[in-house]
Coordinates of C-alpha atoms in Angstrom, one line a residue:
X1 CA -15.7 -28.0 8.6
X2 CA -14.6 -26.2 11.7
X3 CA -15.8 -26.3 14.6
X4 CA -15.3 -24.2 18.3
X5 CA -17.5 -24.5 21.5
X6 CA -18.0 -20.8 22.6
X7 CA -20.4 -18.8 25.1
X8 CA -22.3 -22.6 25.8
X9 CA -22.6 -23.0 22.2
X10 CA -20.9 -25.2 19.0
X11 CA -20.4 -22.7 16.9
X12 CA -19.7 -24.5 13.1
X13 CA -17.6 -23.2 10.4
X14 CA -18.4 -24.8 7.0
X15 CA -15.2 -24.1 5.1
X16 CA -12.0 -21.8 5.7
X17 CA -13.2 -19.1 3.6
X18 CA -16.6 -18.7 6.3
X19 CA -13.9 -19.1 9.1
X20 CA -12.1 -16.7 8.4
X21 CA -14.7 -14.1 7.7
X22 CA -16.2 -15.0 11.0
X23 CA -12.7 -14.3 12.7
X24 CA -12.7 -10.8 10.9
X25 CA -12.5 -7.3 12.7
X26 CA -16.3 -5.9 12.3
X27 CA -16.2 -3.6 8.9
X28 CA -19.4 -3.0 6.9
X29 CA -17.9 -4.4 3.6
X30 CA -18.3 -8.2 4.8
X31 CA -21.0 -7.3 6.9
X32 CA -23.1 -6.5 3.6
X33 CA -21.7 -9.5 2.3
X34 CA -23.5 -11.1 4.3
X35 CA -20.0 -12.3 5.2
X36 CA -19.2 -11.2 8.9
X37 CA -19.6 -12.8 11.8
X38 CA -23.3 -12.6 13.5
X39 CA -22.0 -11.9 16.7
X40 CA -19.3 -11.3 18.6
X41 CA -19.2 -14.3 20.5
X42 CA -19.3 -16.1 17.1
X43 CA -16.2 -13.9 16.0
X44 CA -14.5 -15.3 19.3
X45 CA -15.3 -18.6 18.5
X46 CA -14.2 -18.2 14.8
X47 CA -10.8 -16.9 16.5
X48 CA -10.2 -19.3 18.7
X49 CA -10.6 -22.0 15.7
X50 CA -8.5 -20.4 13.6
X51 CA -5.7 -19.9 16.6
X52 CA -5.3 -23.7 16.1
X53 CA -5.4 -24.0 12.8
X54 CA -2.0 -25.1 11.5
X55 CA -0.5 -22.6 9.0
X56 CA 0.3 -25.9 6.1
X57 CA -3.4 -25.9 6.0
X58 CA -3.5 -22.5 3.5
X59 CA -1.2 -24.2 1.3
X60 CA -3.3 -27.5 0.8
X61 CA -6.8 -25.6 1.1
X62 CA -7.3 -23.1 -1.6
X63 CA -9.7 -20.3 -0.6
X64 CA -10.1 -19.3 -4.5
X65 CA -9.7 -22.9 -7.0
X66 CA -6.8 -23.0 -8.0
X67 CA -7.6 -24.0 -11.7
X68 CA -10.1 -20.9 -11.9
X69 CA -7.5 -18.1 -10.3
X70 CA -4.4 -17.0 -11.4
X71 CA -3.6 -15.4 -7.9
X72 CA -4.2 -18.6 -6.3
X73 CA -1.7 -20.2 -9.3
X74 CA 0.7 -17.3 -8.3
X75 CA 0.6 -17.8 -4.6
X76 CA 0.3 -21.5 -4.5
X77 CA 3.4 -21.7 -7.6
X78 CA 5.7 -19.0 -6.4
X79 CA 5.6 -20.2 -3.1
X80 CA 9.1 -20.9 -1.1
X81 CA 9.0 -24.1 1.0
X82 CA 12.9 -23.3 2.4
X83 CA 11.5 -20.2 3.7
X84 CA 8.8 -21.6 5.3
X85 CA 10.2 -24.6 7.0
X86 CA 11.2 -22.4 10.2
X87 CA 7.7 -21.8 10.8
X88 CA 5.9 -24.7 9.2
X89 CA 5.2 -26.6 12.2
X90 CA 3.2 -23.7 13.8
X91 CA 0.0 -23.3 14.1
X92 CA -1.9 -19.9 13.2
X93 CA -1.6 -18.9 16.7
X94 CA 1.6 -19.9 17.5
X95 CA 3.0 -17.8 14.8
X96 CA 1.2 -15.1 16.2
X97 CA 3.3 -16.0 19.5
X98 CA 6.5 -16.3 17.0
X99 CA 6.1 -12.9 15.8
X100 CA 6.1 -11.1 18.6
X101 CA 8.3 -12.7 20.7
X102 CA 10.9 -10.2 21.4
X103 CA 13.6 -12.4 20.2
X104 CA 12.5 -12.5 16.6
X105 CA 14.2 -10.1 15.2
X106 CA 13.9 -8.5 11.8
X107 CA 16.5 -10.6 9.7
X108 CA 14.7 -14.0 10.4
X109 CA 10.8 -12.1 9.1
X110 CA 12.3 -11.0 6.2
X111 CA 14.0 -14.7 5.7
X112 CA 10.8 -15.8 6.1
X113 CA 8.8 -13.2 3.9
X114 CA 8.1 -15.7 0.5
X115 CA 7.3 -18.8 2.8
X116 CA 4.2 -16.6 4.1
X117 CA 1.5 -16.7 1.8
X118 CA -1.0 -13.9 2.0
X119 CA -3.9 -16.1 3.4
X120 CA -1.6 -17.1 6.6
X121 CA -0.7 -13.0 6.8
X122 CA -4.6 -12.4 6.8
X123 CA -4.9 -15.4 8.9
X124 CA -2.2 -14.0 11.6
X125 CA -3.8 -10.5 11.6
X126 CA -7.2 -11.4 12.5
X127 CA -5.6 -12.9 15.4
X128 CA -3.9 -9.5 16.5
X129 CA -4.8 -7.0 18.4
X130 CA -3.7 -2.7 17.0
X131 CA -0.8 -2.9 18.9
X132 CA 0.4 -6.1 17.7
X133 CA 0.0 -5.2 14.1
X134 CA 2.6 -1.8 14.5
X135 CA 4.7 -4.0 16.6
X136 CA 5.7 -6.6 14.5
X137 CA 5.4 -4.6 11.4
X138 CA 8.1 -2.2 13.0
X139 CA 10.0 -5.2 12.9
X140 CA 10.4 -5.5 9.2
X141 CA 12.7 -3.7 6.8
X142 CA 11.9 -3.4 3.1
X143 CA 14.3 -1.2 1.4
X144 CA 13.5 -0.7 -2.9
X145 CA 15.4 2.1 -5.1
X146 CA 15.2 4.0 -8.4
X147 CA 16.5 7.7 -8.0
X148 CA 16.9 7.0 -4.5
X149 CA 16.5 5.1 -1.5
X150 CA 13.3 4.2 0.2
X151 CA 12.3 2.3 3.4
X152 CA 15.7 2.7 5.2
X153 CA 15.7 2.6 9.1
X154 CA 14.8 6.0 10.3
X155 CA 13.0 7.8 7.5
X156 CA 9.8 8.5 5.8
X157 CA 8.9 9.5 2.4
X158 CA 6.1 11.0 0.7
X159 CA 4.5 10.9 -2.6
X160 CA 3.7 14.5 -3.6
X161 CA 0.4 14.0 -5.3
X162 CA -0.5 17.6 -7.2
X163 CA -3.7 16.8 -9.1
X164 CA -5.5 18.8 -10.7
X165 CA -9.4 19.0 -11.7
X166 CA -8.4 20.4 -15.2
X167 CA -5.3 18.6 -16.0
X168 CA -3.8 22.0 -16.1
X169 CA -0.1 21.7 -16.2
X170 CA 0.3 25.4 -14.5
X171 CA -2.2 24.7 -11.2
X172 CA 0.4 20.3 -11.2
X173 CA 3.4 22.7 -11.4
X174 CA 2.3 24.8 -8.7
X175 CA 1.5 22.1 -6.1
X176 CA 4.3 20.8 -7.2
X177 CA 6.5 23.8 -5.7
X178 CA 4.3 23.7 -2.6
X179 CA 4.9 20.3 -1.9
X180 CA 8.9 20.6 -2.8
X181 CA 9.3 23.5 -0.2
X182 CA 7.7 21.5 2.3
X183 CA 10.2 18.9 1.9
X184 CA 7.7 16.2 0.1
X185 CA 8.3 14.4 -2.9
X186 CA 11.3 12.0 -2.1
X187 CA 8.6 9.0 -2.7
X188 CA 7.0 9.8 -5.9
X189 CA 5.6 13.1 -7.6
X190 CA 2.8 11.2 -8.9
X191 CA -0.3 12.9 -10.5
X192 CA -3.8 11.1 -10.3
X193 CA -4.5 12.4 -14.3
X194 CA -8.6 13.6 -14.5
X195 CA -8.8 12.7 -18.3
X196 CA -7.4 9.7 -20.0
X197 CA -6.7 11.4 -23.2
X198 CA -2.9 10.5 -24.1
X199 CA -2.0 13.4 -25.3
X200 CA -3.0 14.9 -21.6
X201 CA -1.1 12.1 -20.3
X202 CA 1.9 12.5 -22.1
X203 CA 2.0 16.8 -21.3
X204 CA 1.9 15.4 -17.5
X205 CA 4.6 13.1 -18.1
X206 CA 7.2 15.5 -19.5
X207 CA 6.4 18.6 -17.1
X208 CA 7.6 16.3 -14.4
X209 CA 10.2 15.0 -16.4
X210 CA 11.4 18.3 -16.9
X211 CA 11.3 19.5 -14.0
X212 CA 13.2 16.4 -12.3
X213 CA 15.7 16.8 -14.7
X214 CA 16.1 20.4 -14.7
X215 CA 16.6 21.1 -11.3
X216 CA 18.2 17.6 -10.6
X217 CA 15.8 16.3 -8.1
X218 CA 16.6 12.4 -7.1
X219 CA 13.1 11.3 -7.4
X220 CA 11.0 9.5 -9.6
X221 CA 7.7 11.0 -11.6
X222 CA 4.7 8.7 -12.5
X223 CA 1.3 9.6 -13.9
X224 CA -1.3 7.6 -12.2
X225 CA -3.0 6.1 -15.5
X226 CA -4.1 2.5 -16.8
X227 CA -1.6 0.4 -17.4
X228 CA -2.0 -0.1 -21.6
X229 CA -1.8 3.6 -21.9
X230 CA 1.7 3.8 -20.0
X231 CA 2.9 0.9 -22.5
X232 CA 1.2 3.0 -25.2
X233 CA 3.1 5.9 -24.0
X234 CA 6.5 4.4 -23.2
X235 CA 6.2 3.3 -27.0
X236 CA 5.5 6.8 -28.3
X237 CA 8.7 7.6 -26.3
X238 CA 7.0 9.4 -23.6
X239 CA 9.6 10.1 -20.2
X240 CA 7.8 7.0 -18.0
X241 CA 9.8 6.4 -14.6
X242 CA 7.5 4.2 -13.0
X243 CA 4.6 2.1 -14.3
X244 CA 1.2 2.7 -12.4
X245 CA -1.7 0.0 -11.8
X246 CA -4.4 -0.4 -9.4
X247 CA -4.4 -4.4 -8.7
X248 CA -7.4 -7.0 -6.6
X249 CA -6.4 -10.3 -5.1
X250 CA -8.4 -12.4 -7.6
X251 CA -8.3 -12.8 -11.2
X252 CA -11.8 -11.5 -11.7
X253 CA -11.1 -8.1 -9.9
X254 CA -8.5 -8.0 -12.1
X255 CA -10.0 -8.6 -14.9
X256 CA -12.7 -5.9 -13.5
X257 CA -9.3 -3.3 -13.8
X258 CA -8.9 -4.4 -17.4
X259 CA -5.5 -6.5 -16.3
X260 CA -3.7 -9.7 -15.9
X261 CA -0.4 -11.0 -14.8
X262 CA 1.1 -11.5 -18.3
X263 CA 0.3 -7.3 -19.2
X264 CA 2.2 -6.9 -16.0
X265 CA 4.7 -8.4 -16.9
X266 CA 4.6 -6.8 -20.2
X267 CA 4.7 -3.2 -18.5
X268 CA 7.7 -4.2 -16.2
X269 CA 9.3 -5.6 -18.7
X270 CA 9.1 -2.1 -20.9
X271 CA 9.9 -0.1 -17.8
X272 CA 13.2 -1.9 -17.5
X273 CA 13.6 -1.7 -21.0
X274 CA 14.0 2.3 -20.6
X275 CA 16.7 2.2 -17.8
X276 CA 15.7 5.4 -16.3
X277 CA 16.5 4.6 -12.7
X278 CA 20.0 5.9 -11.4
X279 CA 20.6 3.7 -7.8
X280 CA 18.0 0.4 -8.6
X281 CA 15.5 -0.7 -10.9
X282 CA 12.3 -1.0 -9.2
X283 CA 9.7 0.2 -11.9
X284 CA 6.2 -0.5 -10.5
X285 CA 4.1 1.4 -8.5
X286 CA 1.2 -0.5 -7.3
X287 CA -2.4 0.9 -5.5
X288 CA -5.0 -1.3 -3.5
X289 CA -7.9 -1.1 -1.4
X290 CA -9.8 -3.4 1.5
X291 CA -13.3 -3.9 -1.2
X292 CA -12.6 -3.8 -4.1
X293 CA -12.8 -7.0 -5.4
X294 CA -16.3 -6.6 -3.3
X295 CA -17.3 -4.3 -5.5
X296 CA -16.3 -6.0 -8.8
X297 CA -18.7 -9.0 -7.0
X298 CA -15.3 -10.8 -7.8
X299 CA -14.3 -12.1 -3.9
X300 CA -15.3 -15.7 -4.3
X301 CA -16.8 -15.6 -1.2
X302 CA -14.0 -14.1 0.8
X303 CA -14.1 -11.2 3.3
X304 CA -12.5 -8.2 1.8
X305 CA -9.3 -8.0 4.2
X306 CA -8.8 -11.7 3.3
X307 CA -8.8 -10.3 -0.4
X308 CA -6.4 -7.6 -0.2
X309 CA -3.7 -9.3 1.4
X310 CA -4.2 -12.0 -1.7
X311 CA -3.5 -8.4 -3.6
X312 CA -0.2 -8.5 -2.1
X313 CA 1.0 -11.7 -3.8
X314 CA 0.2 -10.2 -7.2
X315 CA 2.3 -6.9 -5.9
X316 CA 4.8 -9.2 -5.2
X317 CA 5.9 -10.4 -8.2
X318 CA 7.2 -7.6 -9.8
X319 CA 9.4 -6.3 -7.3
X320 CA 7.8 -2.5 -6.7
X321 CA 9.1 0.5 -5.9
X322 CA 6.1 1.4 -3.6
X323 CA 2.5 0.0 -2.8
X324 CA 0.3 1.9 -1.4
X325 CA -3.1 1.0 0.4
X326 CA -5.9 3.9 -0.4
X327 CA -7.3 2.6 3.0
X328 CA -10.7 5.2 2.8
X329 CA -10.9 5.4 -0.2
X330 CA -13.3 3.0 -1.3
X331 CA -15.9 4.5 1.1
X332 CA -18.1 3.7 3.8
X333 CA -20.2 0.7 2.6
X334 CA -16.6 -1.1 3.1
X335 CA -15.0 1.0 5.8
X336 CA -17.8 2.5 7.6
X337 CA -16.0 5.0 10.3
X338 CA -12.6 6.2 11.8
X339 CA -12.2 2.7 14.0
X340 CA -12.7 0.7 10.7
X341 CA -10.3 2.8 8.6
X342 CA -7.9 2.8 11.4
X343 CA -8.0 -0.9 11.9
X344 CA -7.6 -1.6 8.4
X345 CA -4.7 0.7 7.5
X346 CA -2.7 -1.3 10.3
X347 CA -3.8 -4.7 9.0
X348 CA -2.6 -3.7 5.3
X349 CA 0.7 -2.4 6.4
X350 CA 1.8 -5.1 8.5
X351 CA 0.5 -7.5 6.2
X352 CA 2.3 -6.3 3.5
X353 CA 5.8 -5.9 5.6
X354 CA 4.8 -9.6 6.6
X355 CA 4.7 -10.7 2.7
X356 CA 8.0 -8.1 2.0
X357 CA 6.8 -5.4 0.5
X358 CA 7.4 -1.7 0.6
X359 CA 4.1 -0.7 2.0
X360 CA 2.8 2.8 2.0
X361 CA -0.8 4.2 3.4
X362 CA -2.9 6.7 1.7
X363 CA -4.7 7.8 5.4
X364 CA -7.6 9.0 3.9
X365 CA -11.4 8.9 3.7
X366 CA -14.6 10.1 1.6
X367 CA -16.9 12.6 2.9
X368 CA -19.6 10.5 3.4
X369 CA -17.8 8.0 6.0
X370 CA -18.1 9.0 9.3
X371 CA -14.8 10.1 9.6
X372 CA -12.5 13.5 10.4
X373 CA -9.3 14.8 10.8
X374 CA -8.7 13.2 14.2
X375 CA -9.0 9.7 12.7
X376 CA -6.7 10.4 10.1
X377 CA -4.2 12.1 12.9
X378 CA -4.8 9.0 14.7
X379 CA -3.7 6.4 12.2
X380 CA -1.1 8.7 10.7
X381 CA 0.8 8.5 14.3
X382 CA 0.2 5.0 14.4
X383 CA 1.8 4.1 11.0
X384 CA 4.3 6.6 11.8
X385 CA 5.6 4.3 14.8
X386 CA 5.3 1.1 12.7
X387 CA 7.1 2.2 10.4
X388 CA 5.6 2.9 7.1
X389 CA 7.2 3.7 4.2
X390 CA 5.3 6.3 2.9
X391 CA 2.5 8.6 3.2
X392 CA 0.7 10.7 0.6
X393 CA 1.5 14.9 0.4
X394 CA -1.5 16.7 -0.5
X395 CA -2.1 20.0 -1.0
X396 CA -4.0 21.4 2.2
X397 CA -5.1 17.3 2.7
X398 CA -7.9 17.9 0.5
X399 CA -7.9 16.6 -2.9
X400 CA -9.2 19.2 -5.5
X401 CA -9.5 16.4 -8.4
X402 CA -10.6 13.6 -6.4
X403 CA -12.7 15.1 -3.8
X404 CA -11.4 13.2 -0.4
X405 CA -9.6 14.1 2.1
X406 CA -5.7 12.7 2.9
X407 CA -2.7 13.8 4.2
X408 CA -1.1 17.0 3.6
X409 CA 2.6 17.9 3.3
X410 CA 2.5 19.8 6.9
X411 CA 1.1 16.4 8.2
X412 CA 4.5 14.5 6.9
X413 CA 6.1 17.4 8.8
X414 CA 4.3 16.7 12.1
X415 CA 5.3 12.7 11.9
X416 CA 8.8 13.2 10.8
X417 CA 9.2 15.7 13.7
X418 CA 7.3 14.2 16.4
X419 CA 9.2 10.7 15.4
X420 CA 12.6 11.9 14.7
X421 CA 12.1 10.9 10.9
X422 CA 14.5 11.6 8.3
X423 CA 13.6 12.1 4.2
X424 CA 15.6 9.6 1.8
X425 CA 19.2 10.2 2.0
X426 CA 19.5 11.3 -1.6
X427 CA 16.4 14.0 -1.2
X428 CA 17.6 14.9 2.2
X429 CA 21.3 15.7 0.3
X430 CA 19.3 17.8 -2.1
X431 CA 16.9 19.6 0.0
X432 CA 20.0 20.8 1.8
X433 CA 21.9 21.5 -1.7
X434 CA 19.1 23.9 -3.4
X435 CA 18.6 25.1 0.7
X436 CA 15.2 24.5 0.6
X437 CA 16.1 22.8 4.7
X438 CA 18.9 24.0 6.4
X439 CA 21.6 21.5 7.7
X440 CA 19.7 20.4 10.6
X441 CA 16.5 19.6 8.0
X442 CA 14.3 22.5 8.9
X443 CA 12.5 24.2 6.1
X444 CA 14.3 27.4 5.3
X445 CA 12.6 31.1 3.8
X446 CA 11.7 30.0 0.4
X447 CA 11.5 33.7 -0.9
X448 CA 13.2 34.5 -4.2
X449 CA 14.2 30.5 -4.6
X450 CA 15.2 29.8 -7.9
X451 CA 13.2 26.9 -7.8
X452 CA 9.9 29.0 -8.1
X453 CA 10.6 30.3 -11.6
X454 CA 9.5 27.0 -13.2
X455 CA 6.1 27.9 -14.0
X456 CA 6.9 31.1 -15.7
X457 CA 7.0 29.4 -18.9
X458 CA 3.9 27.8 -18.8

């Protein structure tokens, strides 16, 4: 039990999990939970507990049992005490103080990364105010590879996303182009499939396999289906780069996605087994979202930002090539408007930096939310300057196939610009090559490019 005088009151706590719901941003997820705090007094109070809370507490107090959760076995077992002993002695609060302390530098978060468990990230981030969250997140470096280089100092990449409502490999091909000639794709080219017919699946995999591999592009395909049909796939011999899943921070949400740690492993494991990458070997490409182990009525209690950063832990383990946070996706009974989205986008990224991950954003939202452009403008430039990995390429921003609205490949173009961003070294060399950008990186006339005559044949 917890407890914090506030505004002439006691305010009581009953256990860590209500303590750190109470401590939470306002978002209408917890809030129809039943999980938020009643006022914002009481969210003071709950922060101001929770400041002197000493971080060793998360790894003796189990918000999810650890004999009924296999996150909480992952986090609590995988845990690195050597990395933690720099910053064990601190409490919740100071480590807030520790982070941002201009003399911690980047080396010594990243030698701290797997002492951190995801409830002390969470923890820490409630804690923080917007600007804290970019600053410190700018702070850490997390660099992964497969057909080329992602999360160096100085650059953004994009994951070309060309879905299609019909599956129709012409219209993929097509956005593909677009997206190419505006520079996007040095991410993924990853395609959100609208059937889950194999055979569909398989046509998706080897259109961007071929064209990869025709044109010699150093970047990495992926078809954005379950994970037991890419191991299906990769055993029909189908041309998988990187294995897809959409993953909760407790074993019931995960169970809700039709997945566990050991098929996971499996899929990594089979991924490897193919040796498609040219310059590293990370094979996983992981999706979450702030709710959704809401929605699966699977968070044991916890608020839902408390939750996704426990989906980090299960990221962690297989050393990805990207995650990515579909921050609006989920819709407005968790994220109910621009500020919420925003907030939530910078709590994901840092905390996923924080746990040493290469964190990417899907800025985005549904049409329902009560949210626009500007908001997505907004936390676009506010990634941008905390250094996110990646951002999605869409089409116009708005998704034909799965009817929201994200970022568009002239957006990327606005960020890199206005921050002085570069592509991944590899892409950027290739762009140049095949003079779709000119030596200085600017898009050049894409008239008569060669490039354009791969959908003839289809």
């Amino acid at each position: 039990m917890f407890r914090h005088l506030a505004g002439g009151q006691q305010w009581v706590f009953p256990d860590l999990a209500d303590l750190m719901a109470k401590a939470s941003p306002p978002r209408s997820g917890d809030m129809l939970a039943g999980l938020g705090a009643e006022s914002a007094t009481q969210r003071v109070a709950a922060r101001m507990a929770l400041a002197d809370l000493p971080l060793a507490r998360f790894l003796s107090d189990a918000l999810v049992p650890y004999e009924e959760d296999e996150v909480t076995r992952l986090i609590i077992d995988t845990h690195d005490e050597r990395a933690f002993r720099p910053i064990s002695h601190l409490t919740v609060g100071g480590f807030r103080d520790w982070l941002l302390a201009s003399g911690t530098t980047g080396a010594q978060l990243q030698s701290i990364s797997r002492g951190v468990t995801p409830e002390m990230a969470a923890a820490v981030s409630k804690l923080m105010r917007n600007q804290d969250l970019i600053l410190v997140a700018r702070k850490c470096q997390v660099v992964t590879r497969f057909r080329n280089t992602i999360g160096l100092p100085g650059t953004l990449a994009v994951r070309l996303q060309p879905n299609h409502p019909s599956d129709n490999l012409a219209g993929v091909a097509a956005s593909c182009l677009d997206g190419l000639f505006c520079g996007a794709g040095d991410a993924v080219i990853g395609v959100n499939p609208a059937s889950d017919n194999l055979a569909v699946i398989g046509d998706l995999l080897r259109l961007l396999d071929d064209l990869i591999g025709r044109y010699e592009i150093p970047t990495q395909s992926c078809v954005l289906t379950h994970v037991t049909s890419t191991l299906e796939l990769i055993g029909r011999g189908a041309p998988v780069d990187l294995v897809f899943q959409s993953v909760a921070g407790t074993q019931a949400a995960n169970r809700s996605f039709g997945i566990d740690l050991a098929l996971l492993a499996e899929a990594r494991d089979a991924a490897l087994g193919l040796g498609r990458g040219t310059v590293g070997n990370n094979v996983m490409y992981f999706e979450t979202g702030q709710g959704s182990a809401l929605s699966a009525h699977a968070h044991h209690g916890l608020d839902q930002q408390t939750c996704e950063a426990r989906a980090y832990a299960v990221c962690r383990a297989f050393d990805p090539l990207l995650v990515n946070t579909v921050v609006g996706f989920i819709g407005p009974e968790y994220l109910y408007d621009g500020k919420q989205i925003i907030r939530a986008g910078l709590e994901d990224h840092f905390c996923g930096k924080l746990l040493g991950l290469p964190m990417g954003c899907d800025i985005c939202y549904t049409n329902h939310a009560e949210a626009d452009q500007d908001d997505l403008d907004n936390l676009l430039t506010l990634l941008g300057t905390a250094g996110v990995n990646f951002i999605m390429g869409v089409p116009g921003g708005d998704d034909i196939m799965l009817n929201y609205q994200s970022t568009s490949f002239h957006d990327a173009l606005y960020i890199r610009d206005l921050l002085g961003l570069a592509r991944a070294p590899e892409f950027e060399r290739w762009l140049r090559q095949v003079k779709i950008t000119d030596e200085q990186g600017r898009l050049a006339d894409s008239a008569g490019h060669p490039l354009l005559g791969f959908t003839e044949r289809l």
